[in-house]
Coordinates of C-alpha atoms and ligand atoms in Angstrom, one line a residue:
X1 CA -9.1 -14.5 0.1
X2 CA -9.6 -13.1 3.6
X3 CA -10.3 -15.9 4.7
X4 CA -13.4 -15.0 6.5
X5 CA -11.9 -12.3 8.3
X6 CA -13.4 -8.5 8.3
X7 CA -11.5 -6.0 6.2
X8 CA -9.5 -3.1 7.3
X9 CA -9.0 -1.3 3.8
X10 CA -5.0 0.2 4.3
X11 CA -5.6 3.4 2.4
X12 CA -3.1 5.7 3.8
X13 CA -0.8 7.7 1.2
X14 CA -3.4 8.6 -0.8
X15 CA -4.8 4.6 -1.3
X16 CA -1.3 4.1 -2.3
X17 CA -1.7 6.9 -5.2
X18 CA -4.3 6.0 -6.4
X19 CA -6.8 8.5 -4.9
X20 CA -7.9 8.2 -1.1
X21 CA -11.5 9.8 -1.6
X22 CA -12.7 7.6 -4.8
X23 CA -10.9 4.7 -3.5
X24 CA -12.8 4.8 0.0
X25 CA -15.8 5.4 -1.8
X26 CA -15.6 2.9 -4.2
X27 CA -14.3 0.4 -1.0
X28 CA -17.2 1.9 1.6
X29 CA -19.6 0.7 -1.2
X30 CA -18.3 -2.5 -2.7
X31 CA -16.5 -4.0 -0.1
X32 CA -17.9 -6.9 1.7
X33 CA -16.7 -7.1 5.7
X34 CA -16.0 -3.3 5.7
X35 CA -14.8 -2.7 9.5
X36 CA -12.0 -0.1 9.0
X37 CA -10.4 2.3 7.3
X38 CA -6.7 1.7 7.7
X39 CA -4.7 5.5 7.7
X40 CA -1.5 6.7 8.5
X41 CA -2.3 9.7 10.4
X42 CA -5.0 11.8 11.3
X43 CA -4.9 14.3 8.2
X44 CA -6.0 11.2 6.3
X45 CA -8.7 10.1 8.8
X46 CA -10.5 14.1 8.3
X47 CA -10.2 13.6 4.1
X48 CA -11.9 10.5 5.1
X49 CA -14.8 12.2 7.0
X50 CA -14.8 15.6 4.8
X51 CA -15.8 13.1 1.8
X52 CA -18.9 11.7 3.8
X53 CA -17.9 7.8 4.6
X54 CA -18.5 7.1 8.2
X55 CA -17.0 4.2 8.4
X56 CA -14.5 3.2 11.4
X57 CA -10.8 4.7 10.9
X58 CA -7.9 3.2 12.2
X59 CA -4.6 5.2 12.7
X60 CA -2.0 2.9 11.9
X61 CA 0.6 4.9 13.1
X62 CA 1.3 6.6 16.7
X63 CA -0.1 10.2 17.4
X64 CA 1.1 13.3 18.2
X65 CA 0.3 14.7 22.3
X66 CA -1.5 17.6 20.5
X67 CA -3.6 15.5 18.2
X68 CA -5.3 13.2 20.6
X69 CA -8.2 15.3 22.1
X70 CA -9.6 15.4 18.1
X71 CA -9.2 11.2 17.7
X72 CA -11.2 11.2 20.7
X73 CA -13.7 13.8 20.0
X74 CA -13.8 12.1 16.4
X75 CA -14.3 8.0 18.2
X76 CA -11.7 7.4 15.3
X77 CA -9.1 4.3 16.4
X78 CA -5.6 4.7 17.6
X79 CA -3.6 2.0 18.6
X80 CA -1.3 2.2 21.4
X81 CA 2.8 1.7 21.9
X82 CA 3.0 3.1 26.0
X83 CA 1.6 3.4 28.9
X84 CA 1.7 7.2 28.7
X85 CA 0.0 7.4 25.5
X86 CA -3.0 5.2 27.4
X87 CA -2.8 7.3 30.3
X88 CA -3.7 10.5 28.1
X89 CA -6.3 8.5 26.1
X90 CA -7.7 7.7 29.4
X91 CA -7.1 11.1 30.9
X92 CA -9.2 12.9 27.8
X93 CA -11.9 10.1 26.9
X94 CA -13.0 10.5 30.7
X95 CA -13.0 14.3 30.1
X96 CA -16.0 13.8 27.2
X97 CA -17.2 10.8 29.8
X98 CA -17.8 8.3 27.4
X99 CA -15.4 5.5 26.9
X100 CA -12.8 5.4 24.3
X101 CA -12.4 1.9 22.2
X102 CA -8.7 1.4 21.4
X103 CA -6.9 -0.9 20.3
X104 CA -2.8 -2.7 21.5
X105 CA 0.1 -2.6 18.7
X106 CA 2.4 -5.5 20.0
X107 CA 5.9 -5.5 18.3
X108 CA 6.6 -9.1 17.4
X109 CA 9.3 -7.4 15.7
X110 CA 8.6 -4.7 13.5
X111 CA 10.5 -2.0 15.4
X112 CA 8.3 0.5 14.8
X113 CA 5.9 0.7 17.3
X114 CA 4.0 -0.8 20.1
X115 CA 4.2 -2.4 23.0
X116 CA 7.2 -4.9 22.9
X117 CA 5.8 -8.3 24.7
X118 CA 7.7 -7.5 28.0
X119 CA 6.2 -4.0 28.2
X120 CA 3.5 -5.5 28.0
X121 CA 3.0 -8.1 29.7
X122 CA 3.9 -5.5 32.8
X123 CA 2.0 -2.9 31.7
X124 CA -1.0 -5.1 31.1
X125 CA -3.1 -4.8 34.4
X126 CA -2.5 -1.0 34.4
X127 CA -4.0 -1.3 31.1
X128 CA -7.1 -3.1 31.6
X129 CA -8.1 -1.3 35.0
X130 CA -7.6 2.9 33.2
X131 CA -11.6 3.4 33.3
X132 CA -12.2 4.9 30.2
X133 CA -10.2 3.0 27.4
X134 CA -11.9 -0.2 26.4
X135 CA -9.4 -2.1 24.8
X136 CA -11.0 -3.8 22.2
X137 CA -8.3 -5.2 19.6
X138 CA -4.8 -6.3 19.4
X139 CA -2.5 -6.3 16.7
X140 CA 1.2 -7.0 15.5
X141 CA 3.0 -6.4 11.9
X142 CA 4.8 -8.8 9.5
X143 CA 8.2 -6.8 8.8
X144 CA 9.3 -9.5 6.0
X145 CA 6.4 -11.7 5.1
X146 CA 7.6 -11.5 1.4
X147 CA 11.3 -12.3 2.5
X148 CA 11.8 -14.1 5.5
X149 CA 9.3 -17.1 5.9
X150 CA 11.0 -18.5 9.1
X151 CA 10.6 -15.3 11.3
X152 CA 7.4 -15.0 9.6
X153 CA 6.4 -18.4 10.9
X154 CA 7.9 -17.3 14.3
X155 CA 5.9 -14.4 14.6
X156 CA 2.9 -15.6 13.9
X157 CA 3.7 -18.1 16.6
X158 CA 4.4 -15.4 19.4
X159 CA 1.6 -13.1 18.6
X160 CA -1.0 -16.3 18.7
X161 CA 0.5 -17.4 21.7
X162 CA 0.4 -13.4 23.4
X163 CA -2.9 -13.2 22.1
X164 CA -4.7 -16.4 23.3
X165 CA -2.9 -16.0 26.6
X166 CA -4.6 -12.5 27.5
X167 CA -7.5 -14.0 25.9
X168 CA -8.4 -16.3 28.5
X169 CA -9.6 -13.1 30.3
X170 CA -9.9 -10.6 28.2
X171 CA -11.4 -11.5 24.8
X172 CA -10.8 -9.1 22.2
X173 CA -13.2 -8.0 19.5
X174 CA -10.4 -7.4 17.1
X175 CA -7.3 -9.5 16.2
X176 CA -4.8 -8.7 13.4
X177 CA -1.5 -9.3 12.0
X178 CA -1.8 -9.8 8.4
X179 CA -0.5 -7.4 5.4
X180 CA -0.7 -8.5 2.1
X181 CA 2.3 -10.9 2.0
X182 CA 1.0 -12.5 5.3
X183 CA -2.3 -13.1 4.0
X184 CA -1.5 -14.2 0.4
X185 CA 1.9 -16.4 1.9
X186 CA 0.5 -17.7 5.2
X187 CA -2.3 -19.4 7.1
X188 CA -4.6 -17.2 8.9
X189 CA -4.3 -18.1 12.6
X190 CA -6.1 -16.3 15.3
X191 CA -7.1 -13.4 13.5
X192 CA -10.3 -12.0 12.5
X193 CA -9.2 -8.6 10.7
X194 CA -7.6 -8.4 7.8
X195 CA -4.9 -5.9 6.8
X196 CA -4.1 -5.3 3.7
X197 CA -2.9 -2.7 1.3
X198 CA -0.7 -3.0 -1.7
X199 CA -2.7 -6.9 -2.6
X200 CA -6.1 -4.1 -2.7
X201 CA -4.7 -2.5 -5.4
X202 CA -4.2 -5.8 -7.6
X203 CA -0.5 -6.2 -7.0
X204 CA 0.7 -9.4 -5.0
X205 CA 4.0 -8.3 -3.1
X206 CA 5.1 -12.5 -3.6
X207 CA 5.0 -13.2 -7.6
X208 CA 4.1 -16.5 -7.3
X209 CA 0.4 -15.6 -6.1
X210 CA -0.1 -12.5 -8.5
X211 CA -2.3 -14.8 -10.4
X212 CA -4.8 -14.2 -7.9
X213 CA -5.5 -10.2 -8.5
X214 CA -6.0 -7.4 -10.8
X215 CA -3.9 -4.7 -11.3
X216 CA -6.2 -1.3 -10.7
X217 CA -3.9 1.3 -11.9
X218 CA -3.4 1.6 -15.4
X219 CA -0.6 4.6 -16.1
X220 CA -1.2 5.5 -19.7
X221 CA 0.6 7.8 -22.1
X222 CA 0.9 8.4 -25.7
X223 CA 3.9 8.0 -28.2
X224 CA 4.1 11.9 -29.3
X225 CA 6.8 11.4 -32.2
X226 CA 8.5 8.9 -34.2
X227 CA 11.8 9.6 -35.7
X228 CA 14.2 7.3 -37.6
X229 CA 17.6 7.8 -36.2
X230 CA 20.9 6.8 -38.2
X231 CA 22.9 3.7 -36.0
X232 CA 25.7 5.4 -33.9
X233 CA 23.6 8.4 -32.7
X234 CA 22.8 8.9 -29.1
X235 CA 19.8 8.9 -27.3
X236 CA 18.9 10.6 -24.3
X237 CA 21.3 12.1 -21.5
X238 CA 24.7 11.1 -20.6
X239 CA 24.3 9.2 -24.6
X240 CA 24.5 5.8 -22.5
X241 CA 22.6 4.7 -25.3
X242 CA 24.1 4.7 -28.7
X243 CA 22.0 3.2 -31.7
X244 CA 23.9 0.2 -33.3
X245 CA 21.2 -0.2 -36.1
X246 CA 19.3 2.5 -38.2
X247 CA 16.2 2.9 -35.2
X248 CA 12.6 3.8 -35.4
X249 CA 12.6 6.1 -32.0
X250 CA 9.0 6.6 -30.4
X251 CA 8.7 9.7 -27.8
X252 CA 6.5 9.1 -25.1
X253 CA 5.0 12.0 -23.4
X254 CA 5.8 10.4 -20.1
X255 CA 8.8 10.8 -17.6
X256 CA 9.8 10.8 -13.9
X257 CA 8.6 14.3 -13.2
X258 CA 5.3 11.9 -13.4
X259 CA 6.6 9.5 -11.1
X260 CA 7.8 7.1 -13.7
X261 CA 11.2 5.8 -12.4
X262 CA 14.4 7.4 -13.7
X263 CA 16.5 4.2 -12.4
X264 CA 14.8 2.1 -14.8
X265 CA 17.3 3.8 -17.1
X266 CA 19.6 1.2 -18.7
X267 CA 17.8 -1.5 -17.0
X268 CA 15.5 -2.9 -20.3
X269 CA 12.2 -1.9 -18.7
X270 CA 9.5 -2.5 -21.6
X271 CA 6.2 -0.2 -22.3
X272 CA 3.2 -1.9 -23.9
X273 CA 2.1 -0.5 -27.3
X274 CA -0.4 -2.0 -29.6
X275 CA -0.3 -5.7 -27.9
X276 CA 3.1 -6.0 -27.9
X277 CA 6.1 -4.8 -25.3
X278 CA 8.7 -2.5 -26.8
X279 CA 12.3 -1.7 -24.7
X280 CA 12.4 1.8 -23.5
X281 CA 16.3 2.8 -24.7
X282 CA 18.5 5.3 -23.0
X283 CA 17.6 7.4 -20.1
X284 CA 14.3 8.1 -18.5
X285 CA 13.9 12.3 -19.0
X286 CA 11.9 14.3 -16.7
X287 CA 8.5 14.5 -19.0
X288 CA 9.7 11.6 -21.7
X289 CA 11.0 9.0 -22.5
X290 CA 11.9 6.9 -25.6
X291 CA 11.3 3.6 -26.9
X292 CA 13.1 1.4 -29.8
X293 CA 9.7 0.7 -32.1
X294 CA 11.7 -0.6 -35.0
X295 CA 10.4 -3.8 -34.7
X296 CA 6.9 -2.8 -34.6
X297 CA 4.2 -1.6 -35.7
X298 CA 3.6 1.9 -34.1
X299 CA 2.6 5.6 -34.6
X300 CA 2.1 8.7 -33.5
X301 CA -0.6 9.3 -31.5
X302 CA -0.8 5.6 -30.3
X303 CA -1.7 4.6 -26.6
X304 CA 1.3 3.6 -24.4
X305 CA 0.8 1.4 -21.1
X306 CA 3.6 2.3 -19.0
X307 CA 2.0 -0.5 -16.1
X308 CA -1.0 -2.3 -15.7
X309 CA -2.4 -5.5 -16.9
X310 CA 0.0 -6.2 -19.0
X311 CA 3.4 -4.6 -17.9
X312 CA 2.9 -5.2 -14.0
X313 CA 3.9 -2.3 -11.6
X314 CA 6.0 -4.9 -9.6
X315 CA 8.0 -5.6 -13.1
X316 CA 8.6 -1.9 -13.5
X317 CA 9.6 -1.3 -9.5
X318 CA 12.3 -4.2 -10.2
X319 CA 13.5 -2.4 -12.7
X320 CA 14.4 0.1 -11.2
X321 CA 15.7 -1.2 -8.2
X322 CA 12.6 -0.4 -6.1
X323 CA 9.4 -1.6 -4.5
X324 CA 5.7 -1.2 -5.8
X325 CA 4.5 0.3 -3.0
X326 CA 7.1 3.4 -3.5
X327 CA 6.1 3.6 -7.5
X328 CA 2.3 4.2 -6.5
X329 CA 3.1 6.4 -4.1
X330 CA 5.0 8.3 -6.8
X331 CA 3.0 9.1 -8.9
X332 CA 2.4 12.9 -9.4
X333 CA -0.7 15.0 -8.9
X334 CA 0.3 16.3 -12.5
X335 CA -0.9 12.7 -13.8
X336 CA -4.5 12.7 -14.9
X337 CA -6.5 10.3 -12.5
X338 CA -9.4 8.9 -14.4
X339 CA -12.1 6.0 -12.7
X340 CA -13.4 3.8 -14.4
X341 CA -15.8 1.2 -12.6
X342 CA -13.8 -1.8 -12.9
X343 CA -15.7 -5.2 -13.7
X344 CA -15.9 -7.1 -10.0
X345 CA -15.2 -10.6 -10.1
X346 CA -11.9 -13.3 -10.6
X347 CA -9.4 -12.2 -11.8
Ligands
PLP401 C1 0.9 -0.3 5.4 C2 0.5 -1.3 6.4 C3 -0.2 -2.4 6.0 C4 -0.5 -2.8 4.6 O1 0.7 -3.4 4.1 P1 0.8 -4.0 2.6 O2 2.1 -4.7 2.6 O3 0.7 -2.9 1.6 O4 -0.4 -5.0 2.5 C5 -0.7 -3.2 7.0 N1 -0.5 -3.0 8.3 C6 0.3 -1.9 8.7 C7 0.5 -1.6 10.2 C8 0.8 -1.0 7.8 O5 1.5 0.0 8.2

């Protein structure tokens, strides 16, 4: 799927949610074409090293002046956006007198960070010559690979054309561009490191290749109590719901104080119970919510899939208005993790 190209695992926010230690574990060991860790910041790249995995870390996003003499003494990866920020890479790598490897972020139009091609293009012969930075990769980002296929296209035009242009007498060990939507949606071109995040976790961000993964996560609850409720009686807040049929009402011990979305409310999201979907009804309560079961077979005590296999995360964020990257990452320490070795192979 990568195309041949190395990995760099994006496992910042807590892999998505879904546990940074036991997800870099299980990654550091199964993995094949391991080169990086992908992190946000450095907090991320010490849980890394307190759980043991020595593997290369790559801070995906700029540092802080008073973090950068611990990146160095740690040989973890920072990618630069200035001149400055070189100059004090520079400045404290020849302090320790060992050479720093670092890497260029290029904005090809993220508008986040790096160097935009201008800055560097004149900063680029500073660069090179600062004596104790090797720079070793080069990388861009894809802000709307799942939405805009003409920039996309565009981009990855620029940043081959950037790339094999300072190539010709610098060669780079490292060349990346694609997240998941850019790897699942698009050719590889130059690259030989591969970037992706939310595509790890099983969930394609463009539906039409979701065939190809395995959701990971699996947020389960239970149904707690069944009621039947007369028609014309409210349920849940606000009564947005009203009952227009005599209604076998499951409680399910589950609500957005555990990161399940509230704005699903009113929006027919489903739950899975017993093989079969079931519409959650009225509004989405801090530790519950409640599902129409009439037409099913269901009782207390059963198992509830919230997501996973067969409700997909991505169904749930459109639901509620959102993306799946935001409903991992919101998913509270309250809920139980539990990992189980998953069964490698096609999905
Ligand atoms: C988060 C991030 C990724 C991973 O993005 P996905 O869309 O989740 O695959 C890749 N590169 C950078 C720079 C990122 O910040």
């Amino acid at each position: 799927m990568f195309a041949g190209r190395s990995l760099m695992a994006v496992v910042k926010a807590g892999a998505y949610g879904h546990g940074l230690e036991p997800l870099a574990n299980f990654l550091n060991e199964q993995a094949a074409d391991l080169a990086f860790f992908g992190v946000a910041n450095v907090g991320e790249a010490r849980r890394i090293r307190a759980a043991g995995i020595e593997t290369p870390i790559y801070i995906l996003g700029p540092s802080l002046a008073n973090e950068r003499a611990e990146i160095v003494a740690q040989r973890w990866t920072a990618c630069l956006s200035s001149l400055e920020e070189a100059h004090d890479f520079n400045r404290l790598a020849g302090a320790t007198g060992q050479k720093l490897a670092v890497q260029i972020a290029l904005d090809t139009g993220m508008g986040r960070g790096g160097f935009t091609p201008e800055t560097l293009s004149a900063g680029w012969s500073e660069l090179v010559a600062l004596p104790f930075l090797s720079i070793e990769g080069i990388g861009s980002h894809l802000p709307s690979a799942d939405e805009d296929e003409e920039f996309t296209r565009q981009q990855f035009a620029q940043f081959r054309e950037i790339v094999d242009l300072l190539q010709t007498t610098h060669p780079f060990r490292w060349v990346h561009l694609a997240n998941s939507a850019g790897l699942l949606g698009y050719p590889p071109a130059n690259c030989n490191l591969a970037r992706p995040g939310l595509m790890l976790y099983g969930i394609s961000p463009l539906r039409d290749q979701q065939s190809r993964l395995r959701p990971v996560m699996k947020l389960m609850s239970r149904v707690t109590l069944i009621r039947t409720l007369p028609a014309g009686h409210g349920v849940s807040y606000g009564r947005e719901f009203v009952t227009a049929r005599p209604t076998r009402v499951a409680t399910v011990g589950i609500g957005y104080g555990d990161g399940y979305p509230r704005r699903v409310s009113g929006n027919h999201a489903d739950v899975w119970i017993r093989g079969a979907r079931f519409p959650i009804i009225g509004r989405v309560t801090m530790d519950q919510l409640l599902v129409d079961v009439t037409d099913g077979e269901v009782s207390e005590g059963d198992e509830v899939e919230v997501f996973g296999p067969n409700i997909l995360a991505s169904e749930v964020a459109e639901k509620a208005g959102m993306i799946t990257w935001e409903i991992f990452t919101g998913i509270a320490p309250r809920v139980v993790r539990i990992y189980r070795e998953p069964s490698l192979g096609s999905p």
